[in-house]
Short mmCIF file of C-alpha atoms in Angstrom, two decimals:
data_model
loop_
_atom_site.label_atom_id
_atom_site.label_comp_id
_atom_site.label_asym_id
_atom_site.label_seq_id
_atom_site.Cartn_x
_atom_site.Cartn_y
_atom_site.Cartn_z
CA UNK A 796 8.71 -92.95 75.24
CA UNK A 797 10.00 -90.86 76.99
CA UNK A 798 9.46 -87.91 75.45
CA UNK A 799 7.54 -84.62 76.07
CA UNK A 800 5.51 -84.51 72.81
CA UNK A 801 4.27 -88.62 74.09
CA UNK A 802 3.65 -87.61 77.85
CA UNK A 803 1.57 -84.57 76.93
CA UNK A 804 -0.81 -86.77 74.63
CA UNK A 805 -1.59 -89.75 77.37
CA UNK A 806 -1.54 -87.11 80.05
CA UNK A 807 -5.52 -87.12 80.15
CA UNK A 808 -6.55 -90.58 79.27
CA UNK A 809 -5.00 -91.79 82.51
CA UNK A 810 -6.65 -89.04 84.58
CA UNK A 811 -10.02 -90.08 83.18
CA UNK A 812 -9.02 -93.34 83.99
CA UNK A 813 -8.21 -93.15 87.61
CA UNK A 814 -11.12 -90.92 87.56
CA UNK A 815 -12.69 -93.64 86.47
CA UNK A 816 -11.01 -95.69 90.13
CA UNK A 817 -8.91 -97.92 87.81
CA UNK A 818 -5.50 -98.30 89.19
CA UNK A 819 -2.41 -97.08 86.60
CA UNK A 820 0.94 -97.61 86.73
CA UNK A 821 2.56 -95.69 84.59
CA UNK A 822 5.84 -96.88 83.19
CA UNK A 823 8.51 -94.02 81.73
CA UNK A 824 11.19 -91.96 81.57
CA UNK A 825 13.02 -90.68 84.73
CA UNK A 826 12.06 -86.93 84.21
CA UNK A 827 7.85 -87.27 83.61
CA UNK A 828 7.61 -88.23 87.26
CA UNK A 829 5.84 -84.65 88.07
CA UNK A 830 4.30 -85.00 85.05
CA UNK A 831 2.49 -88.55 86.08
CA UNK A 832 1.92 -87.40 89.96
CA UNK A 833 -0.35 -84.56 88.00
CA UNK A 834 -2.30 -87.79 86.88
CA UNK A 835 -3.20 -89.86 89.78
CA UNK A 836 -1.36 -92.81 88.50
CA UNK A 837 1.22 -94.45 90.02
CA UNK A 838 4.59 -93.59 88.97
CA UNK A 839 7.11 -96.16 88.18
CA UNK A 840 10.22 -94.94 86.12
CA UNK A 841 12.53 -97.17 83.71
CA UNK A 842 15.45 -99.22 84.20
CA UNK A 843 18.60 -97.44 83.43
CA UNK A 844 18.34 -100.73 80.44
CA UNK A 845 15.49 -99.18 79.16
CA UNK A 846 16.65 -95.54 79.20
CA UNK A 847 19.80 -96.51 78.38
CA UNK A 848 18.12 -98.51 75.37
CA UNK A 849 15.74 -95.45 74.13
CA UNK A 850 18.80 -92.72 74.31
CA UNK A 851 19.15 -92.94 70.86
CA UNK A 852 15.38 -92.37 69.82
CA UNK A 853 15.27 -89.39 72.35
CA UNK A 854 18.62 -87.33 70.04
CA UNK A 855 17.96 -84.91 67.36
CA UNK A 856 20.51 -85.74 66.03
CA UNK A 857 18.82 -87.62 62.70
CA UNK A 858 22.44 -88.38 60.55
CA UNK A 859 24.17 -90.81 63.65
CA UNK A 860 23.90 -93.88 60.84
CA UNK A 861 25.36 -92.00 58.36
CA UNK A 862 22.54 -91.66 55.92
CA UNK A 863 21.10 -93.46 52.85
CA UNK A 864 18.78 -96.58 53.06
CA UNK A 865 21.02 -98.42 55.70
CA UNK A 866 21.23 -95.63 57.61
CA UNK A 867 17.64 -95.04 57.74
CA UNK A 868 16.82 -98.67 58.25
CA UNK A 869 19.45 -98.61 61.99
CA UNK A 870 18.46 -95.44 62.80
CA UNK A 871 14.37 -97.51 62.79
CA UNK A 872 16.09 -100.97 64.20
CA UNK A 873 18.05 -98.76 66.99
CA UNK A 874 15.01 -96.86 68.11
CA UNK A 875 11.41 -99.47 67.91
CA UNK A 876 13.61 -102.82 68.32
CA UNK A 877 16.77 -102.55 70.00
CA UNK A 878 14.43 -101.48 73.55
CA UNK A 879 12.35 -104.16 72.83
CA UNK A 880 13.84 -107.22 75.27
CA UNK A 881 15.27 -104.06 78.10
CA UNK A 882 10.93 -103.32 77.93
CA UNK A 883 10.17 -106.23 77.87
CA UNK A 884 12.10 -107.23 81.21
CA UNK A 885 10.46 -104.56 83.20
CA UNK A 886 7.37 -105.52 81.67
CA UNK A 887 7.40 -108.72 83.34
CA UNK A 888 8.89 -108.01 86.47
CA UNK A 889 6.23 -105.33 87.26
CA UNK A 890 3.64 -107.83 86.57
CA UNK A 891 4.18 -110.78 89.10
CA UNK A 892 2.74 -108.07 91.55
CA UNK A 893 0.08 -106.13 89.28
CA UNK A 894 -2.29 -107.94 87.23
CA UNK A 895 -2.90 -105.48 84.69
CA UNK A 896 -6.12 -105.93 82.56
CA UNK A 897 -4.25 -104.21 79.74
CA UNK A 898 -1.75 -101.45 78.33
CA UNK A 899 -2.03 -98.66 76.79
CA UNK A 900 0.53 -98.15 74.70
CA UNK A 901 2.75 -94.83 72.40
CA UNK A 902 3.94 -95.81 69.16
CA UNK A 903 7.00 -97.83 70.59
CA UNK A 904 4.48 -101.07 71.61
CA UNK A 905 6.90 -104.13 69.56
CA UNK A 906 7.09 -105.27 73.31
CA UNK A 907 3.69 -105.11 74.37
CA UNK A 908 3.54 -107.12 71.11
CA UNK A 909 5.72 -109.22 71.58
CA UNK A 910 4.88 -109.72 75.58
CA UNK A 911 1.18 -110.01 74.35
CA UNK A 912 2.52 -113.21 71.65
CA UNK A 913 4.53 -114.43 75.13
CA UNK A 914 1.43 -115.16 77.23
CA UNK A 915 1.02 -111.26 78.34
CA UNK A 916 -2.09 -109.56 79.01
CA UNK A 917 -3.73 -107.36 75.70
CA UNK A 918 -2.51 -104.02 75.05
CA UNK A 919 -4.43 -101.04 72.82
CA UNK A 920 -2.18 -98.51 71.05
CA UNK A 921 -3.14 -95.39 71.13
CA UNK A 922 -1.14 -92.84 68.92
CA UNK A 923 0.12 -89.28 68.83
CA UNK A 924 0.80 -89.45 64.96
CA UNK A 925 -1.36 -89.31 62.12
CA UNK A 926 -2.32 -92.35 60.89
CA UNK A 927 -1.55 -93.97 58.04
CA UNK A 928 -2.53 -96.86 56.29
CA UNK A 929 -0.95 -99.20 53.72
CA UNK A 930 -4.35 -98.42 51.24
CA UNK A 931 -3.76 -97.06 47.81
CA UNK A 932 -5.60 -93.51 49.03
CA UNK A 933 -2.79 -92.82 51.73
CA UNK A 934 0.81 -91.14 51.36
CA UNK A 935 2.96 -93.27 52.93
CA UNK A 936 4.20 -92.58 56.11
CA UNK A 937 6.59 -88.91 56.00
CA UNK A 938 4.97 -88.05 53.29
CA UNK A 939 3.99 -84.28 52.94
CA UNK A 940 1.56 -85.31 50.21
CA UNK A 941 -2.18 -85.12 50.14
CA UNK A 942 -4.69 -88.30 49.58
CA UNK A 943 -4.80 -89.95 46.17
CA UNK A 944 -7.55 -89.46 43.91
CA UNK A 945 -7.06 -90.50 40.70
CA UNK A 946 -6.32 -93.78 39.92
CA UNK A 947 -2.38 -92.49 38.86
CA UNK A 948 -2.22 -91.23 42.31
CA UNK A 949 -3.80 -94.64 44.12
CA UNK A 950 -1.00 -96.28 42.05
CA UNK A 951 2.24 -94.05 42.49
CA UNK A 952 1.06 -94.49 46.45
CA UNK A 953 0.90 -97.93 46.29
CA UNK A 954 4.42 -98.12 45.14
CA UNK A 955 5.54 -96.69 47.94
CA UNK A 956 4.02 -98.24 50.22
CA UNK A 957 5.31 -101.61 48.72
CA UNK A 958 8.87 -100.30 48.03
CA UNK A 959 9.21 -98.60 51.38
CA UNK A 960 8.51 -102.14 54.02
CA UNK A 961 9.95 -104.55 51.01
CA UNK A 962 13.76 -102.28 51.28
CA UNK A 963 13.25 -100.64 54.51
CA UNK A 964 10.61 -102.25 57.10
CA UNK A 965 10.75 -105.93 56.62
CA UNK A 966 14.46 -105.30 57.44
CA UNK A 967 12.79 -103.71 60.72
CA UNK A 968 10.50 -106.82 61.03
CA UNK A 969 13.60 -108.88 60.45
CA UNK A 970 15.64 -107.77 63.56
CA UNK A 971 11.97 -108.09 65.26
CA UNK A 972 12.06 -111.67 64.18
CA UNK A 973 15.79 -112.18 65.56
CA UNK A 974 14.60 -110.27 69.41
CA UNK A 975 11.37 -112.68 69.66
CA UNK A 976 13.99 -115.86 68.87
CA UNK A 977 15.23 -114.88 71.32
CA UNK A 978 11.98 -115.07 73.75
CA UNK A 979 11.20 -118.28 72.47
CA UNK A 980 8.99 -117.11 69.74
CA UNK A 981 9.70 -119.19 66.63
CA UNK A 982 7.65 -118.57 64.32
CA UNK A 983 8.54 -115.75 62.31
CA UNK A 984 6.29 -112.48 61.57
CA UNK A 985 5.82 -113.12 58.35
CA UNK A 986 4.38 -110.78 55.76
CA UNK A 987 5.39 -107.68 53.61
CA UNK A 988 2.96 -105.39 55.56
CA UNK A 989 4.06 -107.55 58.78
CA UNK A 990 5.66 -104.89 60.39
CA UNK A 991 2.73 -102.02 59.79
CA UNK A 992 0.36 -104.63 61.02
CA UNK A 993 3.08 -105.24 64.37
CA UNK A 994 3.03 -100.85 64.98
CA UNK A 995 -0.97 -100.61 65.85
CA UNK A 996 -2.48 -103.13 68.11
CA UNK A 997 -4.98 -105.38 66.39
CA UNK A 998 -7.50 -105.22 69.23
CA UNK A 999 -8.17 -101.34 69.93
CA UNK A 1000 -5.71 -98.61 68.23
CA UNK A 1001 -6.97 -94.96 68.93
CA UNK A 1002 -5.70 -91.79 67.46
CA UNK A 1003 -6.64 -88.36 69.35
CA UNK A 1004 -7.97 -86.72 65.91
CA UNK A 1005 -11.60 -86.86 63.94
CA UNK A 1006 -11.84 -87.15 60.62
CA UNK A 1007 -12.29 -83.49 60.30
CA UNK A 1008 -8.66 -83.18 60.15
CA UNK A 1009 -7.67 -86.39 59.03
CA UNK A 1010 -7.46 -87.93 55.09
CA UNK A 1011 -10.52 -90.22 54.16
CA UNK A 1012 -10.11 -93.52 53.33
CA UNK A 1013 -11.11 -97.22 52.28
CA UNK A 1014 -10.79 -100.24 54.72
CA UNK A 1015 -9.99 -99.15 57.97
CA UNK A 1016 -11.01 -101.47 61.08
CA UNK A 1017 -13.61 -101.51 63.79
CA UNK A 1018 -10.03 -101.95 66.42
CA UNK A 1019 -9.48 -98.30 65.10
CA UNK A 1020 -11.33 -95.17 67.25
CA UNK A 1021 -10.64 -91.87 66.10
CA UNK A 1022 -11.84 -90.42 69.86
CA UNK A 1023 -10.92 -86.66 69.47
CA UNK A 1024 -8.27 -84.72 71.07
CA UNK A 1025 -6.87 -84.83 74.77
CA UNK A 1026 -6.25 -81.86 76.14
CA UNK A 1027 -2.94 -81.56 77.72
CA UNK A 1028 -3.56 -81.02 81.73
CA UNK A 1029 -3.25 -77.60 82.70
CA UNK A 1030 -0.15 -78.39 85.65
CA UNK A 1031 -0.29 -76.55 88.70
CA UNK A 1032 1.41 -73.20 90.06
CA UNK A 1033 1.62 -71.35 86.54
CA UNK A 1034 2.03 -67.64 87.51
CA UNK A 1035 1.33 -65.24 84.29
CA UNK A 1036 4.02 -62.96 82.85
CA UNK A 1037 3.56 -59.53 83.40
CA UNK A 1038 3.09 -58.64 79.72
CA UNK A 1039 0.57 -60.69 79.96
CA UNK A 1040 -2.34 -58.32 80.07
CA UNK A 1041 -1.34 -57.43 76.73
CA UNK A 1042 -2.54 -60.76 75.62
CA UNK A 1043 -6.32 -60.17 77.36
CA UNK A 1044 -6.86 -56.60 76.25
CA UNK A 1045 -5.38 -57.75 72.18
CA UNK A 1046 -8.26 -57.56 70.50
CA UNK A 1047 -9.60 -54.55 72.23
CA UNK A 1048 -6.32 -53.22 71.38
CA UNK A 1049 -6.16 -53.63 67.62
CA UNK A 1050 -3.87 -56.21 67.63
CA UNK A 1051 -3.56 -59.77 66.87
CA UNK A 1052 -1.49 -62.45 68.29
CA UNK A 1053 0.67 -64.64 66.75
CA UNK A 1054 2.45 -67.57 68.61
CA UNK A 1055 4.65 -69.68 67.42
CA UNK A 1056 6.24 -72.80 69.25
CA UNK A 1057 8.16 -75.61 67.89
CA UNK A 1058 7.22 -77.49 70.47
CA UNK A 1059 9.59 -79.52 72.75
CA UNK A 1060 11.70 -82.16 70.34
CA UNK A 1061 12.93 -80.61 67.02
CA UNK A 1062 13.78 -77.19 68.73
CA UNK A 1063 16.60 -75.64 66.44
CA UNK A 1064 15.27 -71.26 67.09
CA UNK A 1065 16.85 -70.90 63.75
CA UNK A 1066 14.96 -73.38 62.24
CA UNK A 1067 11.47 -70.94 62.40
CA UNK A 1068 11.81 -69.16 65.77
CA UNK A 1069 14.44 -66.39 64.87
CA UNK A 1070 12.67 -65.92 61.25
CA UNK A 1071 9.54 -66.18 62.35
CA UNK A 1072 10.65 -63.32 64.89
CA UNK A 1073 11.93 -61.38 62.14
CA UNK A 1074 9.62 -61.97 59.70
CA UNK A 1075 7.38 -60.22 62.37
CA UNK A 1076 9.68 -57.75 64.18
CA UNK A 1077 7.53 -54.41 63.72
CA UNK A 1078 4.67 -55.40 62.76
CA UNK A 1079 2.19 -52.50 64.16
CA UNK A 1080 -0.62 -55.20 64.38
CA UNK A 1081 0.81 -58.14 65.99
CA UNK A 1082 2.17 -59.53 68.76
CA UNK A 1083 3.97 -61.96 68.56
CA UNK A 1084 3.91 -64.77 71.68
CA UNK A 1085 7.41 -67.02 71.01
CA UNK A 1086 7.78 -70.07 73.12
CA UNK A 1087 10.76 -72.06 73.58
CA UNK A 1088 13.20 -74.07 75.33
CA UNK A 1089 16.12 -71.01 74.90
CA UNK A 1090 13.99 -68.08 76.06
CA UNK A 1091 16.32 -67.35 78.33
CA UNK A 1092 19.47 -67.88 75.27
CA UNK A 1093 17.97 -65.37 72.82
CA UNK A 1094 16.12 -63.09 75.97
CA UNK A 1095 20.35 -62.63 76.56
CA UNK A 1096 21.63 -63.59 72.68
CA UNK A 1097 18.76 -60.95 70.75
CA UNK A 1098 17.74 -57.70 70.62
CA UNK A 1099 13.90 -58.62 70.87
CA UNK A 1100 11.64 -56.66 68.81
CA UNK A 1101 8.99 -54.23 70.60
CA UNK A 1102 6.61 -56.81 69.93
CA UNK A 1103 7.39 -59.71 70.46
CA UNK A 1104 7.74 -61.61 74.22
CA UNK A 1105 9.24 -64.26 75.03
CA UNK A 1106 8.87 -67.63 77.27
CA UNK A 1107 9.90 -70.56 78.34
CA UNK A 1108 6.45 -72.15 77.87
CA UNK A 1109 3.06 -70.97 78.76
CA UNK A 1110 -0.28 -73.23 78.85
CA UNK A 1111 -1.44 -72.99 75.39
CA UNK A 1112 -5.03 -73.65 77.46
CA UNK A 1113 -4.98 -70.33 78.79
CA UNK A 1114 -2.97 -68.52 76.01
CA UNK A 1115 -5.00 -70.61 72.44
CA UNK A 1116 -7.51 -68.43 72.96
CA UNK A 1117 -6.41 -65.73 72.36
CA UNK A 1118 -4.38 -66.10 69.33
CA UNK A 1119 -5.15 -65.55 65.32
CA UNK A 1120 -2.60 -67.39 64.28
CA UNK A 1121 -0.10 -70.06 65.18
CA UNK A 1122 2.84 -70.76 63.72
CA UNK A 1123 4.34 -74.53 64.37
CA UNK A 1124 6.95 -76.99 63.32
CA UNK A 1125 4.21 -79.67 63.16
CA UNK A 1126 4.45 -81.01 66.59
CA UNK A 1127 1.20 -83.57 66.29
CA UNK A 1128 -0.39 -82.55 69.32
CA UNK A 1129 0.70 -77.84 69.66
CA UNK A 1130 -1.68 -78.62 65.65
CA UNK A 1131 -4.05 -80.85 67.65
CA UNK A 1132 -4.96 -78.27 70.48
CA UNK A 1133 -4.89 -75.23 68.82
CA UNK A 1134 -7.53 -76.68 65.89
CA UNK A 1135 -9.82 -77.50 70.17
CA UNK A 1136 -9.25 -73.24 69.73
CA UNK A 1137 -10.89 -73.47 66.43
CA UNK A 1138 -6.45 -71.69 65.41
CA UNK A 1139 -6.23 -71.57 61.70
CA UNK A 1140 -2.16 -72.76 61.51
CA UNK A 1141 1.07 -71.81 59.56
CA UNK A 1142 3.18 -75.22 59.51
CA UNK A 1143 6.95 -75.15 58.48
CA UNK A 1144 8.41 -78.51 59.17
CA UNK A 1145 9.82 -81.82 57.47
CA UNK A 1146 11.42 -84.46 60.18
CA UNK A 1147 9.73 -86.96 62.14
CA UNK A 1148 5.95 -86.80 61.41
CA UNK A 1149 6.29 -83.37 61.03
CA UNK A 1150 5.87 -83.04 56.86
CA UNK A 1151 2.59 -85.90 57.34
CA UNK A 1152 0.58 -83.45 60.29
CA UNK A 1153 1.06 -80.07 58.45
CA UNK A 1154 -0.25 -81.83 55.13
CA UNK A 1155 -3.16 -82.46 57.19
CA UNK A 1156 -2.82 -78.26 57.84
CA UNK A 1157 -3.14 -77.77 53.81
CA UNK A 1158 -5.23 -80.48 52.52
CA UNK A 1159 -7.84 -79.62 55.66
CA UNK A 1160 -8.27 -75.88 54.90
CA UNK A 1161 -7.15 -74.66 58.68
CA UNK A 1162 -4.06 -72.99 57.22
CA UNK A 1163 -0.47 -73.08 55.38
CA UNK A 1164 2.04 -75.77 54.55
CA UNK A 1165 5.39 -74.02 53.63
CA UNK A 1166 6.76 -77.67 53.03
CA UNK A 1167 10.32 -76.97 54.81
CA UNK A 1168 12.03 -77.41 57.70
CA UNK A 1169 14.03 -74.08 57.14
CA UNK A 1170 11.60 -71.07 56.19
CA UNK A 1171 12.64 -67.43 55.28
CA UNK A 1172 10.94 -64.65 56.94
CA UNK A 1173 10.12 -63.02 54.35
CA UNK A 1174 7.56 -66.86 53.62
CA UNK A 1175 6.42 -66.42 57.01
CA UNK A 1176 5.20 -62.88 57.31
CA UNK A 1177 3.56 -63.12 53.47
CA UNK A 1178 1.85 -66.62 55.51
CA UNK A 1179 0.19 -64.93 58.92
CA UNK A 1180 -0.24 -62.27 56.99
CA UNK A 1181 -2.49 -63.96 54.35
CA UNK A 1182 -3.65 -65.69 57.23
CA UNK A 1183 -4.64 -63.00 58.90
CA UNK A 1184 -6.55 -61.53 55.68
CA UNK A 1185 -8.03 -64.52 54.69
CA UNK A 1186 -11.20 -65.43 56.92
CA UNK A 1187 -11.41 -68.56 54.92
CA UNK A 1188 -8.66 -70.06 57.95
CA UNK A 1189 -9.63 -68.97 60.73
CA UNK A 1190 -13.39 -70.52 58.95
CA UNK A 1191 -12.05 -73.63 58.90
CA UNK A 1192 -10.13 -73.55 62.11
CA UNK A 1193 -13.59 -73.52 63.82
CA UNK A 1194 -15.51 -75.82 61.48
CA UNK A 1195 -12.77 -78.08 62.88
CA UNK A 1196 -13.09 -77.14 66.43
CA UNK A 1197 -16.69 -77.92 66.46
CA UNK A 1198 -15.76 -81.07 65.46
CA UNK A 1199 -13.61 -81.55 68.34
CA UNK A 1200 -16.18 -80.57 70.94
CA UNK A 1201 -18.80 -83.43 69.81
CA UNK A 1202 -16.09 -85.32 71.28
CA UNK A 1203 -14.85 -86.11 74.72
CA UNK A 1204 -10.78 -88.13 73.98
CA UNK A 1205 -10.40 -88.89 77.46
CA UNK A 1206 -13.57 -90.38 78.41
CA UNK A 1207 -13.72 -92.79 74.91
CA UNK A 1208 -10.38 -93.54 75.53
CA UNK A 1209 -11.58 -94.84 79.25
CA UNK A 1210 -14.60 -96.33 77.46
CA UNK A 1211 -12.82 -97.73 74.84
CA UNK A 1212 -10.31 -99.61 77.10
CA UNK A 1213 -12.79 -100.97 79.04
CA UNK A 1214 -14.62 -102.28 76.25
CA UNK A 1215 -11.53 -103.97 75.04
CA UNK A 1216 -10.49 -105.07 78.44
CA UNK A 1217 -13.55 -106.56 79.75
CA UNK A 1218 -13.88 -109.39 76.24
CA UNK A 1219 -11.30 -110.75 75.97
#
């Protein structure tokens, strides 16, 4: 999918493949040409037909089909099934001249699945969200709950899985079968769990975390690999802002650097950015560093407190080594990067996969989940103070950091793809 959060996780994998002398063609949206070229891969833009099919998935309007069950089903079909014929057309066009050994795709993997059924190459999936499986221990997709440990909790999870698959995902699977039939695949995919099985590769599925930050469960197949975090590439030409020395010297000045970000998708600043600025304005021992696409607008429209600095973008690899707490709406890549630096978190977000990410923050002990899209400034201030004042959150974040450091995510992705491609 042509979205920044997806691109960032795939970048280090593509870069590592190129380092190992593999030829990599990367098909994505035109806006990401420079991000692809930075990895050494060959950039191929999605066709206008593909981009047209992906546009609904890139919209932050979650109510375009209304509300309720039928709207949810329509949205899922629009996001995951509608692009299938257009992407397959482009896959087949590319593969006429480029004989790929394997495809690497994200959660929008249905075109790769159908292409494989049509005789195309193997494909692997790389997750851009927490790992959900249809087992009683694990809450269903979108849940903010912890894994179940009692028989009642497991039973309730299982019932919710069955209801979701029966009422919602089976309809998405029906839509997929219609598209498959148009391509000559007359044998439908059947079973109440048919669609969830379609959403990850049966040959190789990789999750960019470790079990230090994932719910324990039984029955994980050998095709699933927890590879460790994939750190985003630094990029070139980054210029430090004039105030950057305040960050570097913060510790000796007795300042706690607190960072707030809403990532790159759900970026409405009134949800988290503005309440956080209000919460921490004037706090003598805090320097709040804000990154948001709305930086210019906020600097113009708001009276910025003396202890707040706002930028459109800062490289996390440089910033997070100085940060004491990160406030996030629950973007998976950003959370994994923060934990790679041992930074504890305050999470506030419920849309897309964010409730699941934030629940893992709280479950692991690496931070606090505020369980809302729109936290008030008092709640934010209390959570930040709790994380700053209680060393247990930092200890857990550092323990996860130590576990992450034992893994080389990009190298493991590369090795896993090589093994999968060579053992057909």
